[in-house]
PDB file of C-alpha atoms in Angstrom:
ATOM      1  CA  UNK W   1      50.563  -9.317  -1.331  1.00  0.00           C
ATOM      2  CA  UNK W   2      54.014 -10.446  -2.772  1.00  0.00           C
ATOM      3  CA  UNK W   3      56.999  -8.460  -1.748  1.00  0.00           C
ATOM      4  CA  UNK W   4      60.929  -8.442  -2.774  1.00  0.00           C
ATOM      5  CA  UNK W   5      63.173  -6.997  -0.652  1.00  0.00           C
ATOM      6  CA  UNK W   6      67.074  -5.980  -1.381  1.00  0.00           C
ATOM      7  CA  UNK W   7      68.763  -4.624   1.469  1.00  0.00           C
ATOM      8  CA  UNK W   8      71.601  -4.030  -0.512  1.00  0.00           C
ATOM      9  CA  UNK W   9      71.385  -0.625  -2.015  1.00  0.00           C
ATOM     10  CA  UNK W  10      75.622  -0.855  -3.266  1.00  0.00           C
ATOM     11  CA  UNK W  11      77.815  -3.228  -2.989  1.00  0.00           C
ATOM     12  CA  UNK W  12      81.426  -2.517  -3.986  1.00  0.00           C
ATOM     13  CA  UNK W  13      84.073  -4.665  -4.034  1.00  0.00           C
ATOM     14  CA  UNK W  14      87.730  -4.921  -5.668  1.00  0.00           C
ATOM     15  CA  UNK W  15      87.952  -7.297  -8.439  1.00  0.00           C
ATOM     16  CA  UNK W  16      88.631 -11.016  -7.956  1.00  0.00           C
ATOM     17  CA  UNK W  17      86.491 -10.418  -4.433  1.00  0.00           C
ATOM     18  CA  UNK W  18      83.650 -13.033  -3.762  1.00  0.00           C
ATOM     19  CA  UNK W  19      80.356 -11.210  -3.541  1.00  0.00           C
ATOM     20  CA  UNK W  20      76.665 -12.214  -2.629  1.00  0.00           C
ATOM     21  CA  UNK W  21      73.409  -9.947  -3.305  1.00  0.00           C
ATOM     22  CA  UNK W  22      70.851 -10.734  -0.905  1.00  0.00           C
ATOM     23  CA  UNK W  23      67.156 -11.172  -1.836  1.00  0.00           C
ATOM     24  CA  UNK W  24      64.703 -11.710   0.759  1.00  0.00           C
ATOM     25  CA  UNK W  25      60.503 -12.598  -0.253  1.00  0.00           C
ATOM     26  CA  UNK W  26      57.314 -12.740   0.971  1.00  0.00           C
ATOM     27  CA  UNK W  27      54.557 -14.705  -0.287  1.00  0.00           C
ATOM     28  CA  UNK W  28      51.832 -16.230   0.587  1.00  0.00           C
ATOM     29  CA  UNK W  29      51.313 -18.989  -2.335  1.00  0.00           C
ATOM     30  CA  UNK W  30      52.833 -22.104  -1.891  1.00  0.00           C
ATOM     31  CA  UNK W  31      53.832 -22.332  -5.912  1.00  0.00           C
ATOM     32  CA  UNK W  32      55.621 -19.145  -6.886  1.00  0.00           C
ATOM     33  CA  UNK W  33      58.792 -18.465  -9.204  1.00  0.00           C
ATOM     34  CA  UNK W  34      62.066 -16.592  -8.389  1.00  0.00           C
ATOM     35  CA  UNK W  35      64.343 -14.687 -10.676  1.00  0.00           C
ATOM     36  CA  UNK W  36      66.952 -12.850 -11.036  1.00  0.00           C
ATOM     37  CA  UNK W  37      68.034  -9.906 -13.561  1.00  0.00           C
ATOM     38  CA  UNK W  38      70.821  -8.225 -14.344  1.00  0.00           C
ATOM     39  CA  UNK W  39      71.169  -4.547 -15.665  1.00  0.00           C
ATOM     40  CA  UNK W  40      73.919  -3.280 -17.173  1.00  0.00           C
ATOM     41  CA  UNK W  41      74.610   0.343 -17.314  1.00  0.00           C
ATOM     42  CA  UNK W  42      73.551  -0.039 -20.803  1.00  0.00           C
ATOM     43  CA  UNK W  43      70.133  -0.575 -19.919  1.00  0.00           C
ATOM     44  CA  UNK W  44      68.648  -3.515 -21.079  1.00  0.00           C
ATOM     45  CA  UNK W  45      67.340  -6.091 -18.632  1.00  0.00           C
ATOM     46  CA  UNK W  46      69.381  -9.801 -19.095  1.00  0.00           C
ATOM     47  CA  UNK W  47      67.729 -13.084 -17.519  1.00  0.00           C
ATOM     48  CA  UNK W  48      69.918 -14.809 -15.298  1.00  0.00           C
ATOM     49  CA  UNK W  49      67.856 -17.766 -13.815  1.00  0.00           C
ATOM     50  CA  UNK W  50      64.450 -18.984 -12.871  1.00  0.00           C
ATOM     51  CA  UNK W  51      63.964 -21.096 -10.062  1.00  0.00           C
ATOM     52  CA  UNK W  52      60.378 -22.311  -9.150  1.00  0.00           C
ATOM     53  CA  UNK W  53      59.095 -23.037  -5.220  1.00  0.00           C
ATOM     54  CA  UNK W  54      59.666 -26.643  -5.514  1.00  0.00           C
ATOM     55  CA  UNK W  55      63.028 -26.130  -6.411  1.00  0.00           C
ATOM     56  CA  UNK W  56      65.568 -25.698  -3.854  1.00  0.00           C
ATOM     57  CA  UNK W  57      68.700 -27.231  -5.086  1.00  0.00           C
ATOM     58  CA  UNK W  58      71.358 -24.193  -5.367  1.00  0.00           C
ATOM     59  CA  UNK W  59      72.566 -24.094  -9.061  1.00  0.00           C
ATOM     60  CA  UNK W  60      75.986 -22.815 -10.076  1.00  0.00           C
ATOM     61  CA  UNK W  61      76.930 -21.488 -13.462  1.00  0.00           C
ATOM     62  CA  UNK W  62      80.276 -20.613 -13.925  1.00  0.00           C
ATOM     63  CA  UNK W  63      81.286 -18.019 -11.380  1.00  0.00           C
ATOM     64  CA  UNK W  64      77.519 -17.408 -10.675  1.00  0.00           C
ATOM     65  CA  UNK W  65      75.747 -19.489  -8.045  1.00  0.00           C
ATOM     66  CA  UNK W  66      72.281 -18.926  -6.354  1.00  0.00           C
ATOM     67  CA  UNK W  67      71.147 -20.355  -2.534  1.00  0.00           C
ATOM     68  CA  UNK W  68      67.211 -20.174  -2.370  1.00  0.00           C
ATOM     69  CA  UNK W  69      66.270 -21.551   1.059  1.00  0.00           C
ATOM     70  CA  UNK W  70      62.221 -21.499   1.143  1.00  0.00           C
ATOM     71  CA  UNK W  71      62.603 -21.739   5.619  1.00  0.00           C
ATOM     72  CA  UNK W  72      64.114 -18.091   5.377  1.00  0.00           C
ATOM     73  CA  UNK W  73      62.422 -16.943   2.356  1.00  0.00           C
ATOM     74  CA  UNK W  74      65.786 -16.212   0.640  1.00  0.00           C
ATOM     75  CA  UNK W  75      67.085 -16.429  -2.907  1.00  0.00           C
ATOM     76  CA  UNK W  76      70.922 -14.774  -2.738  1.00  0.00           C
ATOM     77  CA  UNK W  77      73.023 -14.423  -5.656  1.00  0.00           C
ATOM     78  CA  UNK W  78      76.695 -14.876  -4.931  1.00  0.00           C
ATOM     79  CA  UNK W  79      79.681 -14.327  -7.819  1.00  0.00           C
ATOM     80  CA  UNK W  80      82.740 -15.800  -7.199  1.00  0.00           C
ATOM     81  CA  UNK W  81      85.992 -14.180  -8.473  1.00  0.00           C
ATOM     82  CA  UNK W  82      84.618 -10.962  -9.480  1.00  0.00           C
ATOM     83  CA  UNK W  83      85.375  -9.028 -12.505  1.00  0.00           C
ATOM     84  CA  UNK W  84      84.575  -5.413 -13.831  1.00  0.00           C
ATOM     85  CA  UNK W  85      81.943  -6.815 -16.235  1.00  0.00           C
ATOM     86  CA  UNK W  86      79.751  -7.762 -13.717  1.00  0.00           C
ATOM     87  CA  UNK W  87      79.131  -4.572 -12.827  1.00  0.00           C
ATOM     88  CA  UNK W  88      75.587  -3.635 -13.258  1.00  0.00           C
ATOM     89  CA  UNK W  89      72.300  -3.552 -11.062  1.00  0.00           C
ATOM     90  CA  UNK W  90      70.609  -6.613 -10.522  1.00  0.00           C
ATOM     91  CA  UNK W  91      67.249  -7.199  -9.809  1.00  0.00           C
ATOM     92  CA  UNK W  92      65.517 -10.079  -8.015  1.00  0.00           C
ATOM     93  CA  UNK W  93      61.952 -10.855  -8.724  1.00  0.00           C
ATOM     94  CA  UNK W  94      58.696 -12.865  -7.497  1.00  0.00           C
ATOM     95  CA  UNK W  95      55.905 -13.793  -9.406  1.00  0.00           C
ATOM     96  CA  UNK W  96      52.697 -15.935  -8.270  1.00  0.00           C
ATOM     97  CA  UNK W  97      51.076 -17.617 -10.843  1.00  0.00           C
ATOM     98  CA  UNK W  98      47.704 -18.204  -8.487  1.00  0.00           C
ATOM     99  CA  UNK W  99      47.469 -15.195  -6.644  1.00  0.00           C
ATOM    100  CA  UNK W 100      44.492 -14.284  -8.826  1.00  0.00           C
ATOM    101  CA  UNK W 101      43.718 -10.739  -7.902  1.00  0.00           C
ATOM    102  CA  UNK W 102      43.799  -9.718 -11.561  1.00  0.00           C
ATOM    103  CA  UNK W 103      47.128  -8.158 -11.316  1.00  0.00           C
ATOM    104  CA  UNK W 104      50.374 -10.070 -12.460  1.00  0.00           C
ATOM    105  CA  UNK W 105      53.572 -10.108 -14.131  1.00  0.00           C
ATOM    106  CA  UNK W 106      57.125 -10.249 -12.304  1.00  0.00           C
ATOM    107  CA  UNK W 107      57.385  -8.051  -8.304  1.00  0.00           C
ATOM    108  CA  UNK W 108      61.038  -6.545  -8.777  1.00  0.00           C
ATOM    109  CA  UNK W 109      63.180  -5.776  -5.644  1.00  0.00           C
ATOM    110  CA  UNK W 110      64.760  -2.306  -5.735  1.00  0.00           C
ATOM    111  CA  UNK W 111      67.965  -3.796  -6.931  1.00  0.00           C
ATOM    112  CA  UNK W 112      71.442  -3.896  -5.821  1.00  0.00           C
ATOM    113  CA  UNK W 113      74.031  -1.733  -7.232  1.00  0.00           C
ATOM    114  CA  UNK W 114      77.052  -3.882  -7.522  1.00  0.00           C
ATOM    115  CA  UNK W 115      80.754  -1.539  -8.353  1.00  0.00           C
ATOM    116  CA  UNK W 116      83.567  -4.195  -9.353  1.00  0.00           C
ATOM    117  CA  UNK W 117      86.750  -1.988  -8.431  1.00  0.00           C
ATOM    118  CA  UNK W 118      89.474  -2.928 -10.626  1.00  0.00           C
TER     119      UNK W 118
ATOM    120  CA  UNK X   1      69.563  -9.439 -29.339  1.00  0.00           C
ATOM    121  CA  UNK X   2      66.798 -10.600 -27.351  1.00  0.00           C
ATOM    122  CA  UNK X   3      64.034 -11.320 -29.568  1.00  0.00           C
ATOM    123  CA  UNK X   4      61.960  -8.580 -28.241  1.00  0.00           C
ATOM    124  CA  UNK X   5      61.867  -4.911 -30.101  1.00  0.00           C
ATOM    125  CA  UNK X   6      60.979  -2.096 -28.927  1.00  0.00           C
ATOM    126  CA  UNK X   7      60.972   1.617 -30.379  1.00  0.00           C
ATOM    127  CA  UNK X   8      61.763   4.277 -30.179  1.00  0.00           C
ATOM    128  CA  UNK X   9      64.927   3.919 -28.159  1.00  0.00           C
ATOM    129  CA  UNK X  10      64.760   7.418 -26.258  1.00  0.00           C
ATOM    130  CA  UNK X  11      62.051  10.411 -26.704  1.00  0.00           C
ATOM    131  CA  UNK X  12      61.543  13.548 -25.431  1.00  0.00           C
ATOM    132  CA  UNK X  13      58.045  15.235 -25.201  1.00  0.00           C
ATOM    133  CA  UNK X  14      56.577  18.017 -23.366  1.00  0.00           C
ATOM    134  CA  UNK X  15      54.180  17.987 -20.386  1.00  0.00           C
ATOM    135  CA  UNK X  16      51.123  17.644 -21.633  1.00  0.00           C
ATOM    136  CA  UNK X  17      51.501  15.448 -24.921  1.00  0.00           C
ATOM    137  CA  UNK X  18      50.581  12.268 -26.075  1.00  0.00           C
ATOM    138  CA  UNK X  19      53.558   9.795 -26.960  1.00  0.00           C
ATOM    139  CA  UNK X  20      52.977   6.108 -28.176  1.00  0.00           C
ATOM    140  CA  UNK X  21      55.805   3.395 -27.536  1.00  0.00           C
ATOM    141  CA  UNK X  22      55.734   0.191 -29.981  1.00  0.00           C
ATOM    142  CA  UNK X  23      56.746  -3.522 -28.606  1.00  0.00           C
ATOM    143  CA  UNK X  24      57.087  -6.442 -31.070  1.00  0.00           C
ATOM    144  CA  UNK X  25      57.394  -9.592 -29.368  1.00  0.00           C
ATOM    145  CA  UNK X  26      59.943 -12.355 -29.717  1.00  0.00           C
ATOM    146  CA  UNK X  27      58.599 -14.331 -32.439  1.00  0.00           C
ATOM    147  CA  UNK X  28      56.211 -17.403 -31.228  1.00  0.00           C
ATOM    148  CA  UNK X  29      55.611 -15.356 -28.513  1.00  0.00           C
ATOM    149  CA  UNK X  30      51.982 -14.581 -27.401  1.00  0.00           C
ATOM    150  CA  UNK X  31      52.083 -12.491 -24.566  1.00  0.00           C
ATOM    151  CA  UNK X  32      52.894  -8.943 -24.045  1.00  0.00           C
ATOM    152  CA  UNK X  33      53.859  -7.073 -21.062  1.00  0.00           C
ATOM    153  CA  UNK X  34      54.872  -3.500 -20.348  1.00  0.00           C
ATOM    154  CA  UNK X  35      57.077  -2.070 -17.290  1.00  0.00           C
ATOM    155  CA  UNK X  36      58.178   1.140 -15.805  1.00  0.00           C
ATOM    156  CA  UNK X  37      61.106   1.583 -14.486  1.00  0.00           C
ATOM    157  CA  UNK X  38      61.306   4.976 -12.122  1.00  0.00           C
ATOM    158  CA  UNK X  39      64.088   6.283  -9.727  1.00  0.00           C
ATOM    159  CA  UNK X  40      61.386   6.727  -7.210  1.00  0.00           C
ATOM    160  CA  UNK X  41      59.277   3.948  -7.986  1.00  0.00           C
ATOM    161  CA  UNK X  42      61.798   1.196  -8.937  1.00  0.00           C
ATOM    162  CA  UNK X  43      60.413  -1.351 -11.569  1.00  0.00           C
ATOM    163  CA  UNK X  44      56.481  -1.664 -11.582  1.00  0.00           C
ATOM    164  CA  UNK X  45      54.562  -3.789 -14.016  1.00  0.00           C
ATOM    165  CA  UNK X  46      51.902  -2.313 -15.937  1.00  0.00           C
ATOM    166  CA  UNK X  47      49.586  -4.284 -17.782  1.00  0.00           C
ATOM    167  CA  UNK X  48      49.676  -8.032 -20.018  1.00  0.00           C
ATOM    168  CA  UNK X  49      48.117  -8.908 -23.379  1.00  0.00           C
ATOM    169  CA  UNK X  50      47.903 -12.460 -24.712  1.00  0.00           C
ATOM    170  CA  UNK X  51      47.004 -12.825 -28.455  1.00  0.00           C
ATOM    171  CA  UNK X  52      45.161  -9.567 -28.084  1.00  0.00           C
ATOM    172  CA  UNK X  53      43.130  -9.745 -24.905  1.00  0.00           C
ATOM    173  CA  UNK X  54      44.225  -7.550 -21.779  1.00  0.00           C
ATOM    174  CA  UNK X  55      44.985 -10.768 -19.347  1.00  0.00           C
ATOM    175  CA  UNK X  56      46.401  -8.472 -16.384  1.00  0.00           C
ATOM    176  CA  UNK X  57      46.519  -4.909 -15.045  1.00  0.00           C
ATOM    177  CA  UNK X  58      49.130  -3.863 -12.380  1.00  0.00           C
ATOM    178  CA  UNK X  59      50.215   0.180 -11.146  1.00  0.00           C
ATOM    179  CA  UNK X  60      48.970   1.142 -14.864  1.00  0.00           C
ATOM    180  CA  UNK X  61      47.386   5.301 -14.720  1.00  0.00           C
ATOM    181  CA  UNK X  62      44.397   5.980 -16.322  1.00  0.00           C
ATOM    182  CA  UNK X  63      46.125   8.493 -18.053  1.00  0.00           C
ATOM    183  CA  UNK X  64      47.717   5.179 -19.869  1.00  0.00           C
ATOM    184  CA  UNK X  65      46.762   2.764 -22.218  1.00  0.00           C
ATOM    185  CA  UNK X  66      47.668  -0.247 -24.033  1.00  0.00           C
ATOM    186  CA  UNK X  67      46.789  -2.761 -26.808  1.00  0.00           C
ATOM    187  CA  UNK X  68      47.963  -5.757 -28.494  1.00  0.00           C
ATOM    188  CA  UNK X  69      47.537  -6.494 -32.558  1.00  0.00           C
ATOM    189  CA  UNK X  70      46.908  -9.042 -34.585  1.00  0.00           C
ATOM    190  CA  UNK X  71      50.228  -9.296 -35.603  1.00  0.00           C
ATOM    191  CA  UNK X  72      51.219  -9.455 -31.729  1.00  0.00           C
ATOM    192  CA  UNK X  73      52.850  -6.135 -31.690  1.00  0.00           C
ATOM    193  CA  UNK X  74      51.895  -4.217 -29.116  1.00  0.00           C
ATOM    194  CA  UNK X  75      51.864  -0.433 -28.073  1.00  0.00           C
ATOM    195  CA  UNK X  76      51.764   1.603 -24.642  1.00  0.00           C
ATOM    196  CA  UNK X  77      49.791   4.989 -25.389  1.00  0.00           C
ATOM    197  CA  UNK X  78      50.930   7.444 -22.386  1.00  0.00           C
ATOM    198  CA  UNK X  79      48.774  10.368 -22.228  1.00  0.00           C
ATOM    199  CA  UNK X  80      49.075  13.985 -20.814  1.00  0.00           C
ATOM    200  CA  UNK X  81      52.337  13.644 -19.898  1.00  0.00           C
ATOM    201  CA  UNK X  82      53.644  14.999 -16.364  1.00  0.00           C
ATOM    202  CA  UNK X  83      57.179  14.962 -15.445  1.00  0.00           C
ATOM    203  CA  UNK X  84      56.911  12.427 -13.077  1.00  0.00           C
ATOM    204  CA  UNK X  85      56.166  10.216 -16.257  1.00  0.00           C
ATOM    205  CA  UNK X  86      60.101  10.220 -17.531  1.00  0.00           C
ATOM    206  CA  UNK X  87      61.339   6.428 -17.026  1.00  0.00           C
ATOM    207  CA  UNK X  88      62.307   3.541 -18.787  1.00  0.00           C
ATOM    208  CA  UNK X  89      59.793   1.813 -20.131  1.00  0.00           C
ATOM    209  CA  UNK X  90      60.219  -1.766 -21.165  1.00  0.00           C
ATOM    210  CA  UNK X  91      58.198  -4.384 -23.041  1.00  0.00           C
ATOM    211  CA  UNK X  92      58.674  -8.313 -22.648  1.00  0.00           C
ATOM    212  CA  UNK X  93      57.335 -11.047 -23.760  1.00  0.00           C
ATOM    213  CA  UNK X  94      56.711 -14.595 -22.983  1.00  0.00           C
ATOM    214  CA  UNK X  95      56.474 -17.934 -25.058  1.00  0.00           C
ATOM    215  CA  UNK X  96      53.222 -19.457 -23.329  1.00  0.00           C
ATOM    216  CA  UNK X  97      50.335 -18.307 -20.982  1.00  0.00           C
ATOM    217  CA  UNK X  98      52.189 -19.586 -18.198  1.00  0.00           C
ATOM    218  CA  UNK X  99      54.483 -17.191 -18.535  1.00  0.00           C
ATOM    219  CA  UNK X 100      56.002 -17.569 -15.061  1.00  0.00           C
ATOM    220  CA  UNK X 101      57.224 -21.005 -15.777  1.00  0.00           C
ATOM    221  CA  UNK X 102      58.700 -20.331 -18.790  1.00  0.00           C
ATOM    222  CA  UNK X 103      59.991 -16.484 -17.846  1.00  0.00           C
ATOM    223  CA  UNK X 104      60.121 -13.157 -19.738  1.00  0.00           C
ATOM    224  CA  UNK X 105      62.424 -11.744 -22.313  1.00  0.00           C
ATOM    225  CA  UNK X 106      62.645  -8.481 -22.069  1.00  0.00           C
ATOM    226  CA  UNK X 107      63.576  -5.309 -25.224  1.00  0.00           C
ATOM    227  CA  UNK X 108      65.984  -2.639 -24.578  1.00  0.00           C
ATOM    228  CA  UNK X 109      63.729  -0.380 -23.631  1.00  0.00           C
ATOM    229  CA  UNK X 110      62.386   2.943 -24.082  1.00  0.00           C
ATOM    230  CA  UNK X 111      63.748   5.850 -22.469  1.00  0.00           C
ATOM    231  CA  UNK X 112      61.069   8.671 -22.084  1.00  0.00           C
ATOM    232  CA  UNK X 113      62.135  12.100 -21.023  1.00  0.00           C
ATOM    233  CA  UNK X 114      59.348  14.599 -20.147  1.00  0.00           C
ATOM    234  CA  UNK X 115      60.484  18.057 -20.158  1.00  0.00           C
TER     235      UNK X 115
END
């Protein structure tokens, strides 16, 4: 069965500080998909990226850059420069298109808290 | 705005009712899913409709059940409500079956409060 893990309960950091949210996964399909979410404190989920197992270039976007490395089963988030906005609770998430099973949709991580000091 | 809609925003019930929470997916979008999101629990996926067939069931109780309309929408009917029901519940949709390829868009949310 798929699994996220976030070791990363909180994070805090003082603005302009270089941060990275660790995601960790286990699966046992060869073709999955990796995501990550933010939450702000006002609630709503927001998409960040989408990265699928045959994928492992890093992307960058803006201050936001992501390092999925299939030998370690990792997929960490880093922001660069830091700023009180980016405070929220973000989520990474698996899913397996071919697990078949009958149950789908995204596995979430427990999140990471992440406190941008000013 | 994401697309997706989802009402009410918050509600508060007693242990015991019946409360029904409404999704309307982004438009062009044929598939439906519903999650919790607990303290406890964390976020759990429920259960998927596309174009008005149940596709997928995840952690979903007996106690709850779901459909999808003709117009798309789709509600999450949660049943003799214990306290341990109170969470966020959200709704997303996606633009194709392969839904993990193209990703979700998820509402705002509705917050339930069991009291």
């Amino acid at each position: 069965a798929q699994k996220v893990t976030q070791a990363q309960t909180e994070i805090s950091v003082v603005e302009k500080e270089d941060v990275t949210l660790d995601c960790v996964y286990e699966t046992r399909d060869t073709t999955y998909y990796l995501f990550w979410y933010k939450q702000p404190p006002s609630g709503e989920l927001v998409f960040l990226i989408r990265r699928n197992s045959f994928d492992e270039q890093n992307e960058i976007s803006g201050r936001y850059s992501w390092n999925f490395q299939k030998s370690t089963s990792s997929f960490n988030f880093t922001i660069t420069a830091s700023q009180v906005v980016d405070s929220a609770v973000y989520f990474c998430a698996l899913s397996e298109p071919y697990s078949g099973g009958g149950a789908d949709g995204l596995t979430f991580g427990k999140g990471t808290h992440l406190i941008i000091q000013p | 705005d994401s697309g997706v809609t989802q009402t009410p925003k918050h509600l508060i019930t007693a242990t015991g009712q019946r409360v029904t929470l409404r999704c309307s997916p982004r438009s062009g979008d044929l598939s439906v899913y519903w999650y919790q999101q607990s303290l406890d629990q964390g976020l759990q996926f429920l259960i998927q409709y596309y174009n008005g067939e149940e596709r997928a069931k995840g952690n979903i109780l007996e106690r709850f059940s779901a459909q999808q309309f003709p117009d798309l929408h789709s509600e999450l009917n949660l049943s003799s409500l214990e306290l341990g029901d109170s969470a966020l519940y959200f709704c997303a949709s996606s633009a194709a079956h392969d839904r993990h390829a193209y990703g979700y868009t998820f509402g705002s949310g509705t917050r339930l409060t069991v009291v």
